[in-house]
XYZ file of C-alpha atoms in Angstrom:
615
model
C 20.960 11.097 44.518
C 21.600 9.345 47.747
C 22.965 5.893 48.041
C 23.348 3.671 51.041
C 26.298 1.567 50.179
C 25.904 -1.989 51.097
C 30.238 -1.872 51.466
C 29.606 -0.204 54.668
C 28.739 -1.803 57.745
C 24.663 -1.328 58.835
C 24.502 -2.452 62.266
C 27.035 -2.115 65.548
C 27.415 -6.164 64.651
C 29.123 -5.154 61.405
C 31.462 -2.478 63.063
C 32.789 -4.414 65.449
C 32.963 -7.886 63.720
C 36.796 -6.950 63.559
C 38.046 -5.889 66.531
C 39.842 -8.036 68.061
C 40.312 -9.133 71.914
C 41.456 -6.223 74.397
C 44.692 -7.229 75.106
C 44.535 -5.020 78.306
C 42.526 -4.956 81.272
C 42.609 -0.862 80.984
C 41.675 -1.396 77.223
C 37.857 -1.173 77.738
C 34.785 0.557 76.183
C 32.587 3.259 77.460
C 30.025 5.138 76.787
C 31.162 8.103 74.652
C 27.976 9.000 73.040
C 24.957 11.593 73.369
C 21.776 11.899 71.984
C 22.902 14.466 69.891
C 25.511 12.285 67.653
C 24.099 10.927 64.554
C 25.861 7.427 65.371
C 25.077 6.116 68.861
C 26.893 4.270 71.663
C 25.863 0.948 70.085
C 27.070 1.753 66.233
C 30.879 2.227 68.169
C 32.902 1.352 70.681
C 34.822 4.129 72.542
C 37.672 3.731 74.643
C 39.424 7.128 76.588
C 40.688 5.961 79.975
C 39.215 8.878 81.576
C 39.962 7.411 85.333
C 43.792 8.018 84.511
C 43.849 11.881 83.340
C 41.267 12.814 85.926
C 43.642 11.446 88.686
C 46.403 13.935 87.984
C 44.470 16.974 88.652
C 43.736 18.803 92.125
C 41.171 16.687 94.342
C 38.329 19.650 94.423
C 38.164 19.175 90.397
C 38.749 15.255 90.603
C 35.311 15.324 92.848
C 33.479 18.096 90.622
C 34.625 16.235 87.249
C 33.331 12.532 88.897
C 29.793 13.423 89.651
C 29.139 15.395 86.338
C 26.305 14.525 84.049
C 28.732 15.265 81.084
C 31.686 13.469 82.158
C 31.693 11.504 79.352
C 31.694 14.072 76.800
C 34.699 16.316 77.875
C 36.602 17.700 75.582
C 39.585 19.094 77.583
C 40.373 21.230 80.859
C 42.219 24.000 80.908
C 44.189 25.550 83.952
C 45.695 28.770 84.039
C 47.492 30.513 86.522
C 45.542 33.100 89.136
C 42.113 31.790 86.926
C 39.366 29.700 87.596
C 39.769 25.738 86.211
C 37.294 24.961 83.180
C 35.608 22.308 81.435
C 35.582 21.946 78.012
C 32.553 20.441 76.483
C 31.182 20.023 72.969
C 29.341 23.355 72.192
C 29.803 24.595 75.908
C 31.970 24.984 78.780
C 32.032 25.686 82.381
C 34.386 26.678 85.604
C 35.014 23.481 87.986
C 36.171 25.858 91.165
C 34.893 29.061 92.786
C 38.932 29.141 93.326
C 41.478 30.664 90.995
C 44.373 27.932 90.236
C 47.287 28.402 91.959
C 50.884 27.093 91.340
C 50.779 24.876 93.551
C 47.971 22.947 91.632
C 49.927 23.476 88.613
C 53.009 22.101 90.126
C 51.326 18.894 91.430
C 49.577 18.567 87.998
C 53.076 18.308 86.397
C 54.483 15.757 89.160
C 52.099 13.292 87.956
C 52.624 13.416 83.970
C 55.653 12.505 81.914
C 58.279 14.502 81.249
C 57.694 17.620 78.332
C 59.382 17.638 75.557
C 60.367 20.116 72.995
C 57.118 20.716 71.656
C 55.830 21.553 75.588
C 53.694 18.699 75.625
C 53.410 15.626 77.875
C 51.316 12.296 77.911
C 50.454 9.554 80.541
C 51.817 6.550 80.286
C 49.890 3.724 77.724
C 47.186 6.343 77.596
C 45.924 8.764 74.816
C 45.592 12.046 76.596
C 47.608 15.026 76.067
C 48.877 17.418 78.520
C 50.391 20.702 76.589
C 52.110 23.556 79.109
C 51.920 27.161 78.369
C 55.491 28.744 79.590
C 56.129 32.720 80.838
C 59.419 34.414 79.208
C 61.296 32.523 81.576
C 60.693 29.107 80.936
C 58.027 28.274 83.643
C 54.790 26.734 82.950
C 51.998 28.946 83.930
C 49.063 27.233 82.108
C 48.033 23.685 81.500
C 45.519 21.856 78.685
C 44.843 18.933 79.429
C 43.071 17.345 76.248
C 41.421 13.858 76.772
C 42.360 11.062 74.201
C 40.098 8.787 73.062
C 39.952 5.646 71.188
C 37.122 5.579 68.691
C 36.302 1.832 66.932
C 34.525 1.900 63.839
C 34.937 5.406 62.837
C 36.676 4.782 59.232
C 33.200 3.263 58.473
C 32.979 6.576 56.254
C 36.252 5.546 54.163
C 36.616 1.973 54.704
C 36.247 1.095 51.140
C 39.028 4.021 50.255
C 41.576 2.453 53.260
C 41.416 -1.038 51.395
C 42.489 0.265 48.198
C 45.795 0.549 48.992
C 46.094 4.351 47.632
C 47.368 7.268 49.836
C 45.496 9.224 52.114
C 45.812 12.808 53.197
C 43.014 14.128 55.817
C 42.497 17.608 56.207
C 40.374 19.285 58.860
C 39.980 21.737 62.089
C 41.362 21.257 64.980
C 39.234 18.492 67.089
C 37.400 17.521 64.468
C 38.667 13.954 65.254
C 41.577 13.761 62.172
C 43.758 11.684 64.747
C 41.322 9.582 65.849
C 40.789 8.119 62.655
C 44.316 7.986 61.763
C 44.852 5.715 64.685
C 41.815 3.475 63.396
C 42.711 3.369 60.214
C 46.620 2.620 61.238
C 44.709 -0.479 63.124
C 42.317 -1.935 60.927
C 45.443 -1.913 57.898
C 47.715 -3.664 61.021
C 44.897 -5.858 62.023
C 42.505 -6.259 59.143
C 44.424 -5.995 56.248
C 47.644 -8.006 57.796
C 49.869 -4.788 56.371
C 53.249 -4.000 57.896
C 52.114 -0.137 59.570
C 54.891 2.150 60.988
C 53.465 5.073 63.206
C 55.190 8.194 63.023
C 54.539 9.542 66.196
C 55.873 12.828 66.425
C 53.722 14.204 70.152
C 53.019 10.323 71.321
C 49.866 11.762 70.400
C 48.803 8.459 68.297
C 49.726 6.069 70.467
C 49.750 7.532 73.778
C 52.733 8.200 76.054
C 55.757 6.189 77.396
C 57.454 3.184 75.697
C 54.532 0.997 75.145
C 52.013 2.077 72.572
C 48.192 2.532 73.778
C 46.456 -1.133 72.282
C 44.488 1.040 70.243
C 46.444 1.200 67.420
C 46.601 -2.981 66.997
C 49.697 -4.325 65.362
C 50.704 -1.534 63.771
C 54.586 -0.210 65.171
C 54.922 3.366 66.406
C 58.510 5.204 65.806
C 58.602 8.249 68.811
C 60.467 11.247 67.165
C 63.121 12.847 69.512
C 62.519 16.544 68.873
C 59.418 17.565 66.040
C 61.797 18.931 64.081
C 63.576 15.975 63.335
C 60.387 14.252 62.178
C 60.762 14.166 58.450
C 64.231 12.604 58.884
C 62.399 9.516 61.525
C 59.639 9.363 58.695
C 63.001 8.571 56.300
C 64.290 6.306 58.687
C 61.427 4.137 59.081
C 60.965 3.374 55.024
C 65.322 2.431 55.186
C 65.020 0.086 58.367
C 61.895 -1.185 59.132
C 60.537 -2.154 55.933
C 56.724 -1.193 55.858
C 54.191 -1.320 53.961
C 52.053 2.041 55.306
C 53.673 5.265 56.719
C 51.151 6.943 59.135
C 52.167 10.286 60.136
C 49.880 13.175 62.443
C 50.244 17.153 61.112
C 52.751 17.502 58.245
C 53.608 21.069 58.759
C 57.275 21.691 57.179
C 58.438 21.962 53.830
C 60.877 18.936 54.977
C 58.150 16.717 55.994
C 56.141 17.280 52.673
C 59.656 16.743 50.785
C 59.787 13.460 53.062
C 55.759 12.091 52.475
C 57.031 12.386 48.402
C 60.019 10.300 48.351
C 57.913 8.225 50.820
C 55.305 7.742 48.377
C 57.471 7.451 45.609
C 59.409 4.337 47.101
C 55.753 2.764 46.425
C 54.663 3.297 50.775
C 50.997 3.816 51.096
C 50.732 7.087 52.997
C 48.008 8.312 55.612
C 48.618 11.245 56.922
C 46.533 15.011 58.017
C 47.790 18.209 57.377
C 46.924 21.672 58.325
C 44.485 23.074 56.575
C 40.515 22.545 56.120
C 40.018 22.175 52.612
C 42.208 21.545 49.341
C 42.047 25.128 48.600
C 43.686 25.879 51.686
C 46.999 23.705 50.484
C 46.682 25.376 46.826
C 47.284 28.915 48.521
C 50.428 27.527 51.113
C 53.354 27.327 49.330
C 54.689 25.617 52.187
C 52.528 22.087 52.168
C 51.454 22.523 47.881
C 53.745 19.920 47.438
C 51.561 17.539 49.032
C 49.042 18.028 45.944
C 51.577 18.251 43.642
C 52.775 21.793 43.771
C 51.613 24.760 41.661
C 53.552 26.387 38.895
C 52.634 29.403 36.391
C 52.849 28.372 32.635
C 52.366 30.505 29.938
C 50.359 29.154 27.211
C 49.984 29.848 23.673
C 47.621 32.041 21.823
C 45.306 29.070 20.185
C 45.315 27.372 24.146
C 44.330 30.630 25.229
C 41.931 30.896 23.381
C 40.122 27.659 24.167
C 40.477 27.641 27.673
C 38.843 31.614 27.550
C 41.811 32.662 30.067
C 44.902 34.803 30.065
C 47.974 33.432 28.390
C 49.446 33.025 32.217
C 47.710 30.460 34.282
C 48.719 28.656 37.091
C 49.054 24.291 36.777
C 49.775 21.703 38.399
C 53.672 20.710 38.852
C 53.318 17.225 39.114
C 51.527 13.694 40.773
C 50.223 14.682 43.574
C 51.704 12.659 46.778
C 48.489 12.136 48.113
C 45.823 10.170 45.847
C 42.608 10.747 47.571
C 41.941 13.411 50.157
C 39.028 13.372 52.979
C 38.001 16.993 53.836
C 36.651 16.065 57.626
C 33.653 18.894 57.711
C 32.133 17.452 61.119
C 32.350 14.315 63.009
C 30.354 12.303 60.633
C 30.177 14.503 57.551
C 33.435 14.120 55.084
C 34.056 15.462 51.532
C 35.770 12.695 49.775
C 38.238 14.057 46.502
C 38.852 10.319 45.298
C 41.205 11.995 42.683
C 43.396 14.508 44.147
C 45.067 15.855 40.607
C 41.344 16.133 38.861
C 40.079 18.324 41.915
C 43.627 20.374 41.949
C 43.351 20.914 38.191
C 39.624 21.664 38.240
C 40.200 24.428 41.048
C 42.608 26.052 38.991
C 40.961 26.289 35.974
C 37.966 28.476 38.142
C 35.995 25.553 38.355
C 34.062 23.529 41.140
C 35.089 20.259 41.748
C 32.238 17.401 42.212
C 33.193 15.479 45.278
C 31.707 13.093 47.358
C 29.972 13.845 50.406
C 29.455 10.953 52.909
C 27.360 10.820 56.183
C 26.831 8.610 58.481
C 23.473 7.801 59.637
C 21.804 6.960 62.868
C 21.818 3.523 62.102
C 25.261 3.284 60.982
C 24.993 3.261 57.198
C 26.970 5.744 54.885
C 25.075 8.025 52.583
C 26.658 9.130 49.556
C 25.813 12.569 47.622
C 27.238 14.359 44.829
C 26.755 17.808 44.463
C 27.101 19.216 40.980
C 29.267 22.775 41.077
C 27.168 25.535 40.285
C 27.871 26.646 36.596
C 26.964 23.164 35.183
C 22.947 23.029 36.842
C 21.103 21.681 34.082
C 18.422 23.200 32.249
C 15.793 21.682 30.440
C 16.514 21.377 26.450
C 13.123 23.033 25.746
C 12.744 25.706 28.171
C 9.331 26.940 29.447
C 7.716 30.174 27.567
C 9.470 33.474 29.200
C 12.719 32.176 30.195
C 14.383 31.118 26.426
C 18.158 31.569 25.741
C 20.878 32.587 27.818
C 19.311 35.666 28.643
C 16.739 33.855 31.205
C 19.869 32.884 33.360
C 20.933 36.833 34.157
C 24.057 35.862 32.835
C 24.109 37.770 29.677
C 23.413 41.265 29.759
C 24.518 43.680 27.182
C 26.106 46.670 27.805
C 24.159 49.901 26.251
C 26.447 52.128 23.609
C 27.984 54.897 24.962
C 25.260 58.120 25.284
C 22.384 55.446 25.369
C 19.728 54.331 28.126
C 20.067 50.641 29.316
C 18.745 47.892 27.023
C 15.674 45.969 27.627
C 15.672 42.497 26.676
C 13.925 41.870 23.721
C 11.045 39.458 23.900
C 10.054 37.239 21.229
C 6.766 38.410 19.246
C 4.799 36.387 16.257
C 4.641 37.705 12.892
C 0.687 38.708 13.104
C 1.155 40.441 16.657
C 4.457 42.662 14.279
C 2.624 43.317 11.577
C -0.165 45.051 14.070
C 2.193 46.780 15.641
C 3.235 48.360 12.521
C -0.224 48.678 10.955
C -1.126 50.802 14.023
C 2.076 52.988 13.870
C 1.429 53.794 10.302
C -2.795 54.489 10.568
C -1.762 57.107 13.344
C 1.215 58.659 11.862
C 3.429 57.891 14.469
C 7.761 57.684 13.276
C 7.897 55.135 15.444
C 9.893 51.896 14.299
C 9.644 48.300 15.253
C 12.509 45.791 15.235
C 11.990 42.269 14.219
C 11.225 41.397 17.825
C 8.801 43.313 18.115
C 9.961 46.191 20.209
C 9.980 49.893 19.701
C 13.143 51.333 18.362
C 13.688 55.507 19.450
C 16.419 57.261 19.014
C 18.292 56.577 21.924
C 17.781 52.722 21.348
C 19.413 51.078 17.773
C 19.717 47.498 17.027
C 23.608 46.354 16.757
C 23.758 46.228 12.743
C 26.181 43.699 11.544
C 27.665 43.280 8.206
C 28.929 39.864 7.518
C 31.487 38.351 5.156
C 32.031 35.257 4.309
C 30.077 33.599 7.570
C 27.258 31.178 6.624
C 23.714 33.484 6.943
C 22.155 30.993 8.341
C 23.995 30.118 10.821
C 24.065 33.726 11.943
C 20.612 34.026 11.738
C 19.602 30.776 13.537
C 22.112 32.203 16.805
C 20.564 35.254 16.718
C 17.411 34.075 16.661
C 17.712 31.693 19.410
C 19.360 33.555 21.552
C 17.394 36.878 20.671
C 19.555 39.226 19.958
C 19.313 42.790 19.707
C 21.523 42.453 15.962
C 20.328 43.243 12.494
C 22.258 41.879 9.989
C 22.911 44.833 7.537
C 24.254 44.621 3.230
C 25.195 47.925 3.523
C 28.945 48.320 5.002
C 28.321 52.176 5.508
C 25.600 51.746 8.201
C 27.172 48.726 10.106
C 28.196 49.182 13.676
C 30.329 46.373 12.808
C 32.065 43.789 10.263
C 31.833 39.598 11.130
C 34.321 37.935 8.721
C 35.805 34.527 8.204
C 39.561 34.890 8.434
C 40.247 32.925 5.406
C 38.310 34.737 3.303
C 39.658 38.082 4.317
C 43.041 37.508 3.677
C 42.666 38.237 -0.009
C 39.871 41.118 0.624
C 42.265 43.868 0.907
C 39.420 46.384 -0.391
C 36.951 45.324 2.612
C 39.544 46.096 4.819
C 40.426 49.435 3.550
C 36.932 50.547 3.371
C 36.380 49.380 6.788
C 39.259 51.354 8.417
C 38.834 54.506 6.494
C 35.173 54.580 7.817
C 36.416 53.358 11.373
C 34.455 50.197 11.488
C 35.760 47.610 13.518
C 36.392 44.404 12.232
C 35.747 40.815 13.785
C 37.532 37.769 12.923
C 36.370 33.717 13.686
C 38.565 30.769 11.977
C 34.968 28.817 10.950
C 31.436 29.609 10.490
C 30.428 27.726 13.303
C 27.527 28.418 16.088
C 30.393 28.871 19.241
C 32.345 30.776 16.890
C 29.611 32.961 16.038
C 27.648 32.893 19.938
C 31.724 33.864 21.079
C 31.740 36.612 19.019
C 28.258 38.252 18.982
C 29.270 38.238 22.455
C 32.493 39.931 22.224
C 30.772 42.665 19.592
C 27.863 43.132 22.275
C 30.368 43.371 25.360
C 28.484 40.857 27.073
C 30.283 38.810 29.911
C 32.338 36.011 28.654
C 33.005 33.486 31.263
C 35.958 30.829 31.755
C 33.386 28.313 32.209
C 30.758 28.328 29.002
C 27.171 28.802 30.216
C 24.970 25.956 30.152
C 24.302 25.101 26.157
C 20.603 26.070 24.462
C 20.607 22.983 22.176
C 18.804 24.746 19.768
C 21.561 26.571 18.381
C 22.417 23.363 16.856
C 19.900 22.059 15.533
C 18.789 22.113 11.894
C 15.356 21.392 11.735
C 14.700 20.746 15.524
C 13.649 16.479 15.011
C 13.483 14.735 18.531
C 16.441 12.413 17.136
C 18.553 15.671 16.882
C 17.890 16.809 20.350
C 18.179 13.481 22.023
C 21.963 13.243 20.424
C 22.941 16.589 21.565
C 21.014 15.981 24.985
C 23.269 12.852 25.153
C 26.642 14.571 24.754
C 25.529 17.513 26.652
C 24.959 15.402 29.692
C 28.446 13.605 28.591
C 30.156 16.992 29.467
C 28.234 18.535 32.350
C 28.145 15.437 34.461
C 31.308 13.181 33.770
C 33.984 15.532 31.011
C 34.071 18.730 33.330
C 33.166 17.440 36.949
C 35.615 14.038 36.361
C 38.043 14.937 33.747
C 37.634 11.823 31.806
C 37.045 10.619 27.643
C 33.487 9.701 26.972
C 32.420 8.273 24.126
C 28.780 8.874 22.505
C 26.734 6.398 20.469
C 26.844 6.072 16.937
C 25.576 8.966 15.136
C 24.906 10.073 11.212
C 27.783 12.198 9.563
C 25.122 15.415 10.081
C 23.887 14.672 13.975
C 27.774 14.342 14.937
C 28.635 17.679 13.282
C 26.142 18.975 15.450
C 27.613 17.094 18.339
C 31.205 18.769 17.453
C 30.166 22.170 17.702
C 28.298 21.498 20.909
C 31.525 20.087 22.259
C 33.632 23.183 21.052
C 31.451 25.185 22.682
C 32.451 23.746 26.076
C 35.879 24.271 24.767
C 36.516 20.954 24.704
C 37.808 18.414 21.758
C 36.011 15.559 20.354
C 36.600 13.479 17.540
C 34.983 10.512 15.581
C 36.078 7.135 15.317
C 35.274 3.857 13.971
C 33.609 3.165 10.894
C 29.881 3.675 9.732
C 27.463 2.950 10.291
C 29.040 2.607 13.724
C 31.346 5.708 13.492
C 30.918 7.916 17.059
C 31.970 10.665 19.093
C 34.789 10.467 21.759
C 34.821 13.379 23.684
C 38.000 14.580 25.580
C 38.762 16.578 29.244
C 40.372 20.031 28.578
């Protein structure tokens, strides 16, 4: 469901209600938009200084780059040595000179920028542009990009309401998707709006801009230049010990150092906004380097009965600790971010095989945000009375059987009513035909047998009712010398030493579950049919629960199932149910276990309810 949030600003009024006076002549807006971008000119307020970078190139691409259409919407230019100059534009580029660029051009380029530093990249002074060099084995600088900088007001309108809680902020993206143009917003509107003491780490002068003074851009927020990148993690250090702030921003934490740095940062209570490299949290999960920064990733062995529940091996991987970073803003396109507003329940859902259920927020043309959630695949909902033809598990594709060794594949068998079975076998028998009938109505040959089961101490009905529901190809057999198998309760075989040595002289496998339960018994039909068993449990049929079907039945266990699939899995957090009779909540239980996931009851009748818990 989509929601326009009336926290975000509708109208270009909104935006720009706080921004504040330019405090420079050169500090001034222009147009920065096309047609093509879902906000327009009049939702923001762009500032780039375009004049100043297009004055340090060679006068035949100063002319060419003046009178284009698209001036406004270049990206970067690029000079290389003995090649023709181009223009970088969004989704195209072009040359700017029938003429290959000589060294000369580059040389007078480099007279008029700032000196390069260590990381072979230069700025012009009080200006957000970036000049990087590309250098031959010797040291010289055979290649230029020169990358505009631009100033965008209003673009945090997507996170505004995350900025002002006061929680840390990683943002993770591809390169010019625009993650340092919002971290120099956002590093203004907490100086500005918020009245917080901000200290820019500004490892390239890339935030903001080049030379002593900072580019007006980033408000009242301070900017700390790092000497050499690096020493960055010990500057980012330095700032928390001297300057006393309140927010740390810092552009492209790349080192094991600097992530070691942004966690005692964090830990000294210092809101942190930062980006990273990467495009999406899974990308930090596989870099040993950066995992940190989500709170690293350990293997743990766990024990048999945890095992069991989760449906995994007994070596997983888990989550070290706290992440440093509380929320996380996957920056997909210039106006369309994933929002993780809990880093450790996305981190801990990825790792258990799941999907996470983030937010996904747009921005529309006329400046509002949209907000969408999209569920992860495995929990789609169903309908708790599915249509005629597509019953049970096997509807979904997910559960097919595996045929015994030396026999054809398995057709699904289809449900049948008593009248239409005894026809089938009235006909068989008038024309003396051998051929059989299972209960479902299907022909048995040879080469096709019903799975017969022989069960001990597991209630019959419950069998029965799992079986039928989610039609089975099992018979449930008294005789132990035709079984294909034995279903036992544990308990009960423990003093049945005879079962068990009839059962291995005759080679028939025996099956164990700790409770005559329906997930016990759907987890082990499953098992016995070598049927797929999933980390994440299919989507429940509720009517393996049920006793006698009453709407008052389904709507509790429609209640709780909703209660997982949509806030348990996707959010990791307790819900608790509405009060329910002693029966309906024993139904509830078993629905919950088979999620794999505990619930208990609480309080006292006839008030006494279901709390269920995260695994």
């Amino acid at each position: 469901m989509v929601n326009s949030n009336p926290m975000y600003p509708s109208n270009s009024s909104d935006i720009l209600e706080t921004d504040r006076q330019d405090p420079s002549p050169e500090f001034h807006p222009a147009a920065n938009s096309s047609q093509n971008d879902p906000v327009d000119a009049a939702t923001q307020r762009t500032t780039d200084d375009l004049d100043r970078l297009i004055e340090i190139l060679p006068e035949d691409i100063q002319e060419r780059l003046n009178g284009h259409p698209q001036r406004d919407r270049l990206i970067e230019i690029v000079m290389d040595l003995g090649r023709l100059p181009e223009a970088r534009f969004p989704g195209a580029a072009e040359y700017l000179s029938e003429t290959p660029v000589t060294q000369a051009d580059l040389d007078l380029c480099i007279e008029r920028v700032g000196r390069f530093g260590g990381d072979n990249r230069a700025g012009i002074e009080q200006t957000l542009h970036r000049i990087s060099a590309i250098r031959n084995r010797n040291g010289d600088i055979i290649g230029l990009t020169c990358r505009v900088g631009r100033a965008v007001f209003g673009t945090i309108g997507l996170i505004r309401d995350l900025v002002e809680r006061g929680q840390s902020i990683l943002m993770l993206g591809r390169p010019g998707v625009g993650k340092t143009t919002a971290l120099r917003e956002i590093a203004r509107v907490l100086a500005d709006d918020f009245d917080k003491r901000v200290v820019i780490i500004d490892t390239s002068n890339e935030i903001a801009g080049d030379g002593d003074i900072p580019h007006p851009a980033i408000g009242r927020a301070r900017r700390m230049q790092v000497a050499r990148p690096e020493l960055q993690h010990q500057v980012m250090i330095e700032a928390v010990e001297n300057h006393m702030p309140e927010v740390i921003v810092i552009d492209e934490i790349g080192t094991e150092l600097e992530a070691l740095a942004a966690r005692t940062i964090a830990e000294r209570g210092v809101q942190l906004v930062g980006t990273a490299h990467g495009n999406r949290i899974e990308n930090l999960i596989k870099n040993p380097t950066l995992a940190d920064l989500i709170g690293g990733i350990q293997s743990v062995t766990l024990g048999d009965e945890e095992a069991r529940r989760r449906g995994t091996q007994k070596t997983v991987l888990e989550r070290k600790a706290p992440p440093t970073f509380d929320i996380a803003v996957e920056m997909l396109e210039r106006y369309r971010w994933v929002v993780h507003e809990s880093v450790a329940d996305t981190v801990d859902t990825l790792l258990r095989g799941r999907n996470p259920n983030p937010q996904v927020r747009t921005m529309k043309e006329n400046g509002q945000v949209a907000i969408t959630h999209e569920l992860p695949d495995s929990l789609s909902a169903v309908p708790p009375n599915p249509p005629p033809g597509a019953r049970g598990w096997r509807a979904s594709g997910r559960m097919q059987p595996l045929p015994k060794s030396g026999s054809k594949s398995r057709s699904m068998p289809t449900s049948t009513s008593p009248q239409k079975h005894f026809e089938q076998l009235l006909d068989a028998s008038l024309s003396g035909s051998s051929t059989q009938f299972d209960r479902f109505g299907n022909e048995i040959s040879d080469e096709e047998e019903l799975f017969y089961l022989y069960p001990y101490g597991v209630s019959r009905q419950q069998l029965e009712q799992t079986i039928d529901v989610l039609e089975l190809p099992v018979a449930i057999t008294k005789d132990l010398d035709g079984a294909d198998a034995v279903l036992a309760l544990r308990s009960n075989l423990k003093n049945h030493s005879k079962l068990r040595h009839v059962a291995k002289a005759r080679q028939i496998p025996i099956h164990l579950i700790k409770s005559s339960t329906v997930p016990q018994i759907t987890r082990a039909l499953r098992r016995l049919l070598k049927m797929e068993d999933p980390g994440v449990p299919d989507v429940a049929d509720l009517r393996l629960f049920t006793q006698n079907g009453s709407d008052d039945e389904i709507e509790a266990l429609e209640e709780a199932r909703l209660a997982v699939e949509q806030i348990v899995l996707p959010k990791g957090q307790p819900v608790e149910l509405l009060p329910r009779s002693p029966k309906v909540r024993k139904m509830q239980h078993e629905l919950v276990e088979h999620y794999r996931l505990k619930s208990d009851s609480f309080g006292d009748e006839p008030n006494r309810r279901l709390r269920i818990y995260p695994a």
